C-alpha atoms as one frame of an Amber mdcrd trajectory, in Angstrom:
protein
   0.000   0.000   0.000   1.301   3.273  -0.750   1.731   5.610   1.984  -0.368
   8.990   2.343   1.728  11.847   3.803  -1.067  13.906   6.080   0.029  17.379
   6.827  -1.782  19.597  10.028  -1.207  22.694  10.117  -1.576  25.826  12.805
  -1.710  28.905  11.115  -0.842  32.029  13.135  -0.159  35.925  11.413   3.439
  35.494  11.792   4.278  31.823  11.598   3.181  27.891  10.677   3.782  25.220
  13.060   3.454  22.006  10.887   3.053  18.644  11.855   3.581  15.594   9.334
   2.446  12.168   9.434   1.757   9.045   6.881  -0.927   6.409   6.754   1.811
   3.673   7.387   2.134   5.256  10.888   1.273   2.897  14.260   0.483   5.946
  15.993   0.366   9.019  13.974  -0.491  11.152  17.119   3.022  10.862  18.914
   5.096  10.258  15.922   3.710  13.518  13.413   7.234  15.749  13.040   7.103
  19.320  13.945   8.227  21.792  11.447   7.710  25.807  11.659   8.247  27.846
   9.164   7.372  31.744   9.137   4.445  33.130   7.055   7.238  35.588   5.246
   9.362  32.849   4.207   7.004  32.313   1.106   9.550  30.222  -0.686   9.972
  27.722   2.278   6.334  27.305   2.362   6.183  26.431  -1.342   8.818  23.922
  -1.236   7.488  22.048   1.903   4.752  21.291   0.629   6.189  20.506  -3.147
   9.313  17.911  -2.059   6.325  14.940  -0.657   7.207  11.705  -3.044   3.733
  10.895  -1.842   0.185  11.927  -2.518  -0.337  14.496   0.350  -3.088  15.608
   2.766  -3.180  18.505   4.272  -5.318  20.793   6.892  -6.105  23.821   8.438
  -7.761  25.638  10.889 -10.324  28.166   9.771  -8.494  31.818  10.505  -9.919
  35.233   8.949  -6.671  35.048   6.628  -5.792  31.530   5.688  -6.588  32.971
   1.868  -2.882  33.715   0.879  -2.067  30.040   2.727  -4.734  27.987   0.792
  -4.155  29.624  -2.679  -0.217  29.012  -2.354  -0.436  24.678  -0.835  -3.561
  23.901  -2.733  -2.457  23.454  -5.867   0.980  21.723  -4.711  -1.027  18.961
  -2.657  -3.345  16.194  -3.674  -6.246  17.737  -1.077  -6.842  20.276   1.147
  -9.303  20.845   3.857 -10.267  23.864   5.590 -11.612  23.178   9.292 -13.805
  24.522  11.843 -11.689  25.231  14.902 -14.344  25.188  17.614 -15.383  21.645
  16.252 -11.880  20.870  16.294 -11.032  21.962  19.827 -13.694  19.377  21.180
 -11.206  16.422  20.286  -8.623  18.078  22.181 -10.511  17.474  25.742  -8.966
  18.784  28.518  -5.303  18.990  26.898  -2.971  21.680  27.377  -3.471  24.227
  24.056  -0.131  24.294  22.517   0.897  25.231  18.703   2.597  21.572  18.313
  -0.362  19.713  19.786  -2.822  21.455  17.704  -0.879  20.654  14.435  -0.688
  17.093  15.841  -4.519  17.020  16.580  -5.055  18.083  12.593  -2.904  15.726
  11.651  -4.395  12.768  13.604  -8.113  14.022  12.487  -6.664  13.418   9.082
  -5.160  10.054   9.342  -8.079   8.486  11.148 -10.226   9.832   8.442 -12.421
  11.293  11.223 -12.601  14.688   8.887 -14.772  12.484   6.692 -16.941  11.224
   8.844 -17.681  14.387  11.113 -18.858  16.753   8.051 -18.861  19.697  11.115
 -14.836  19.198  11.169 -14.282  20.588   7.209 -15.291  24.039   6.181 -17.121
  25.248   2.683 -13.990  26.888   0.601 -15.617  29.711  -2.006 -13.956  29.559
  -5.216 -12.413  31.925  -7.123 -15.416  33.150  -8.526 -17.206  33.026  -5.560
 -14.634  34.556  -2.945 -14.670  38.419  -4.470 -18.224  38.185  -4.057 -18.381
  36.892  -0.521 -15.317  39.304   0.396 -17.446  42.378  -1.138 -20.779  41.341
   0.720 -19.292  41.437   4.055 -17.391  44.481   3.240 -20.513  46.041   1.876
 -22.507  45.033   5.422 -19.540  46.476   7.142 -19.605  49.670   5.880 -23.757
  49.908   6.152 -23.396  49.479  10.309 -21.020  52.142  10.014 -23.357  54.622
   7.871 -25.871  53.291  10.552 -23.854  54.286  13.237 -23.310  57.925  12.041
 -26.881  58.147  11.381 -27.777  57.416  14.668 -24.980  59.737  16.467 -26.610
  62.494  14.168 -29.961  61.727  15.978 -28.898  61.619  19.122 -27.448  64.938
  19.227 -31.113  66.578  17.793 -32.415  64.853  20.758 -29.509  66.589  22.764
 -30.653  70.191  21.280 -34.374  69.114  21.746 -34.758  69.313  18.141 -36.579
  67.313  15.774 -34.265  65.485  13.649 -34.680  65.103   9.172 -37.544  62.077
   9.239 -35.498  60.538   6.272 -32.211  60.563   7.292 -29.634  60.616   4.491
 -26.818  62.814   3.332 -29.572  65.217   0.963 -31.740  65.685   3.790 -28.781
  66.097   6.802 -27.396  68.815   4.951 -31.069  70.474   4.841 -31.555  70.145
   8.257 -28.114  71.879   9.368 -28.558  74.567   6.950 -32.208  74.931   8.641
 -31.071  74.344  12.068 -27.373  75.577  12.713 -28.180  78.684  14.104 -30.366
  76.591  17.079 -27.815  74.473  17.858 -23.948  75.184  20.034 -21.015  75.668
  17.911 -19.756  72.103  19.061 -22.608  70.211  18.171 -22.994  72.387  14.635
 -19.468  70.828  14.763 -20.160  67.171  15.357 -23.299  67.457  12.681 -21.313
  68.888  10.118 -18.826  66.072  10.461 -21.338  63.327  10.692 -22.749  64.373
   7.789 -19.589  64.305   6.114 -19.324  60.590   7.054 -22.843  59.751   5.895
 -22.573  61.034   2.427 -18.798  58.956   2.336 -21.004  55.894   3.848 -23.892
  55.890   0.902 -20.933  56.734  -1.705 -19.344  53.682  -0.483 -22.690  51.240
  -0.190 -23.501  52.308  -3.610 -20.165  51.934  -5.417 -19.824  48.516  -3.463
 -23.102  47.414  -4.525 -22.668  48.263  -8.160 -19.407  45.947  -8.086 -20.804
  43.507  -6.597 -23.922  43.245  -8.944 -20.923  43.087 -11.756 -19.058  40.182
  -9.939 -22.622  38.075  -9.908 -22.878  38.941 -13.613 -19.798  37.768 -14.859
 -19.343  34.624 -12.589 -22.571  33.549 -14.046 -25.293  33.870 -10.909 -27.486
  36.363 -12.292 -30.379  33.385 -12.898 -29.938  32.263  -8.882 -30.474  35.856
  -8.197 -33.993  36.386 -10.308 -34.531  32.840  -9.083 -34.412  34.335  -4.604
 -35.769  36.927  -5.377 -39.047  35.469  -6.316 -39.534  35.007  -2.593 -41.501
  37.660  -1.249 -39.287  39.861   0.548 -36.003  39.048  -1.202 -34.456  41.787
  -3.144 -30.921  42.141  -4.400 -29.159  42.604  -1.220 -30.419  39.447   0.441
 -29.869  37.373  -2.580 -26.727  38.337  -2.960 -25.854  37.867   0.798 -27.049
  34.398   0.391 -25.435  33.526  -2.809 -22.147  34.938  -1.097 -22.888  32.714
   2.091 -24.467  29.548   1.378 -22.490  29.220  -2.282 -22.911  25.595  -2.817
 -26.318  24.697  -2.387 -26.281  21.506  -2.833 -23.650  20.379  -0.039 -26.625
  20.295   1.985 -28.446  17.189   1.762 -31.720  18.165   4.132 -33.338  21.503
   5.116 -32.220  20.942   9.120 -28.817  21.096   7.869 -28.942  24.358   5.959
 -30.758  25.497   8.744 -28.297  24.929  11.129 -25.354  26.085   9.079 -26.966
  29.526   8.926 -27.823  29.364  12.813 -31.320  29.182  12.796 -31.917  25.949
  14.245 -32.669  26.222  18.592 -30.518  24.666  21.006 -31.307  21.267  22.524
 -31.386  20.675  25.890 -31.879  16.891  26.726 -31.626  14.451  29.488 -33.441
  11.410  29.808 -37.226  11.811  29.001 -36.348  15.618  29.515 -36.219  17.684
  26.506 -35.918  21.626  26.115 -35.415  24.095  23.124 -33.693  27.310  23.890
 -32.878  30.206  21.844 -31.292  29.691  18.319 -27.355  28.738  18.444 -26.355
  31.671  16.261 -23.604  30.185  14.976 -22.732  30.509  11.274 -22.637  33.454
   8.881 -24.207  36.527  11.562 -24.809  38.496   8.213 -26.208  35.569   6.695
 -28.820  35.407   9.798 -29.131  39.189   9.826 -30.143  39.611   5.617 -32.803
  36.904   6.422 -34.229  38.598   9.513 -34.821  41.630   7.744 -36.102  40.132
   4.901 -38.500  38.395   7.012 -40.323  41.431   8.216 -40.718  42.425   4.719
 -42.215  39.633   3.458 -44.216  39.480   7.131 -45.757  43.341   5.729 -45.652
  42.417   2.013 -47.115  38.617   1.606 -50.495  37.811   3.169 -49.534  33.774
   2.383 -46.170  34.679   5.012 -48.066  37.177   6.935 -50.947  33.932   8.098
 -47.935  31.770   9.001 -46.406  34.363  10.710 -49.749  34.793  12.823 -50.530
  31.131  13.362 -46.763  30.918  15.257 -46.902  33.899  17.230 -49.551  33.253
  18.985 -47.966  30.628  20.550 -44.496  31.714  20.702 -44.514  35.369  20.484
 -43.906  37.856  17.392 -39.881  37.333  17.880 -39.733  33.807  18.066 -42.627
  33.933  14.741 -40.279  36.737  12.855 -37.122  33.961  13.101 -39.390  30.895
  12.180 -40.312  33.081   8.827 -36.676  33.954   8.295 -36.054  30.101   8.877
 -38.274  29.381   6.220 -37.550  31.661   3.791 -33.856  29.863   3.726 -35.322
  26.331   3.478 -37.366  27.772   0.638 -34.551  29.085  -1.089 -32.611  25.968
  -0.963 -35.574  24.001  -2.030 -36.190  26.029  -4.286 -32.691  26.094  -6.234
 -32.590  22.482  -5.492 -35.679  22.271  -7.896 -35.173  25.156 -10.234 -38.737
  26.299  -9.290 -39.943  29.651  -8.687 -41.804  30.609  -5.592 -45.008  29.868
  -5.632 -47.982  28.611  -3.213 -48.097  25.232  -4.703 -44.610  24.619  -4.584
 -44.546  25.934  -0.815 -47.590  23.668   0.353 -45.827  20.851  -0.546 -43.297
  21.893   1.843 -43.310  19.257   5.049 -41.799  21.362   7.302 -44.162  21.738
  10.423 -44.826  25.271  11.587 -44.362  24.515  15.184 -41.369  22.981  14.852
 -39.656  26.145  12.822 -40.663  28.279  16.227
């Protein structure tokens, strides 16, 4: 049999730790060699990973920049996979959390296959075409809390002069209101205004030109039909279909609705012991601007669809309008995955067919 070399790695901003095992191992735990190499030594990266006689295996933990790391080793190795480091932390148990151990933990999660079997270990990779759009949606949320933010520092200081603030509040209308109101308000707060106003009209400038780019990327990669396609869903527009083109990506690595559900955070928590059982709040975890574009949407289609808006009422009245408003935005994902995985359109037909029970969704 010829031997696999399996490679787990610890990526840090600065350096690599590295440590290298093969299927012909007794016990690839101990035995995995320890290399580090620094992130700046490009070169020695490269050719660590390029000298294996053998088809090699490698891993990594899931870090906000392991994007410069998986374009340079992918190509160089037979596989790669990306994994989630709080699912890989629960193997480690009560061990000491040391740079060497957590390469050798990768590396033994890769030569006991358990990476395949646990599909929470790996991670969804965007591809090329994918990752500019995924980079650009989060940068375009980004940059929309922050125009939210300035907004609402420009209304709190109106309340501070007992003022009523612009009821629309965006750069055109800011600037009226100072131009109306400066001489009623202190110099330092005419100061403050004036400069949050400066960073609102920056703020819009920036959503728009972001948006426009990002509308280009989903043309030219091809998505433009999966857009029309969400946004058939009542209160789905561009933003939101983009988010969860950007987020969910492959559709199809999800093989129920429970599981897309939970990937986005959606799903409660379980509490169980015994005959006991006991469903908290949702487990947030996942994509938070996934969740967020889906909440919103939600109340949309809550005010916009009277279908969405009789669901809506048959679940809060036993759980409350919160608890109804996250069952909707629940739904609205499992119909968007259902829906792509049928190239159907929404429709009430399609969605009664849909065996999802209401009560369980609250």
């Amino acid at each position: 049999m010829d031997a696999i070399t399996y490679a787990g790695v610890d990526l840090h901003k600065d350096s690599m730790t590295i440590a290298v095992t093969d299927s012909l191992s007794n016990d690839p735990y101990n035995e995995a060699k320890i290399t580090k190499i620094y992130c700046k030594s490009v070169n020695k990266v490269s050719d660590f990973f390029t000298h294996f006689v053998s088809p090699c295996v490698v891993a990594v933990e899931a870090v906000g920049f392991y994007h410069w790391f998986w374009d340079l080793v992918s190509p160089r190795v037979s596989n790669m996979y990306l994994l989630n480091a709080v699912e890989v932390r629960r193997y480690a148990g009560r061990d000491p959390k040391t740079d060497s151990r957590d390469a050798r933990l990768i590396a033994r999660l890769l030569a006991s296959n358990e990476i395949t079997h646990n599909s929470k270990l790996s991670v969804f990779v965007p591809d090329n075409n994918l990752r500019p759009i995924r980079e650009l949606t989060r940068h375009r949320h980004q940059t929309a809390r922050s125009l939210a933010c300035s907004k609402n520092r420009f209304r709190r200081i109106t309340l501070k002069e007992n003022l009523p603030g612009p009821r629309t509040l965006d750069a055109h209308h800011a600037l009226r209101w100072i131009r109306g109101f400066e001489n009623k308000t202190s110099d330092i707060h005419k100061f403050q205004l004036r400069q949050l106003t400066d960073q609102i009209i920056s703020f819009e400038r920036d959503v728009s030109d972001i948006e426009r780019q990002i509308l280009d990327l989903i043309d030219k990669a091809g998505y433009q039909p999966l857009m029309k396609l969400l946004q058939t869903i009542p209160g789905i527009g561009d933003v939101v279909a983009y988010t969860i083109i950007a987020e969910i990506g492959d559709f199809s690595r999800f093989q129920t609705s429970g599981q897309i559900a939970s990937f986005a955070g959606l799903t409660p928590r379980v509490f169980q012991s015994g005959d006991s059982c006991r469903h908290g709040r949702i487990n947030k975890q996942g994509p938070p601007n996934l969740r967020w574009a889906l909440q919103q949407s939600a109340w949309v289609a809550i005010r916009h669809s009277e279908f969405i808006r009789k669901i809506f009422n048959k679940i809060s009245r036993k759980a409350g309008k919160k608890k109804a408003a996250c069952a909707i935005a629940r739904k609205l994902l499992v119909w968007s995955w259902a829906m792509v995985k049928n190239n159907t359109a929404f429709n009430k037909d399609f969605i009664d067919k849909d065996k999802e029970k209401t009560e369980r969704a609250a």
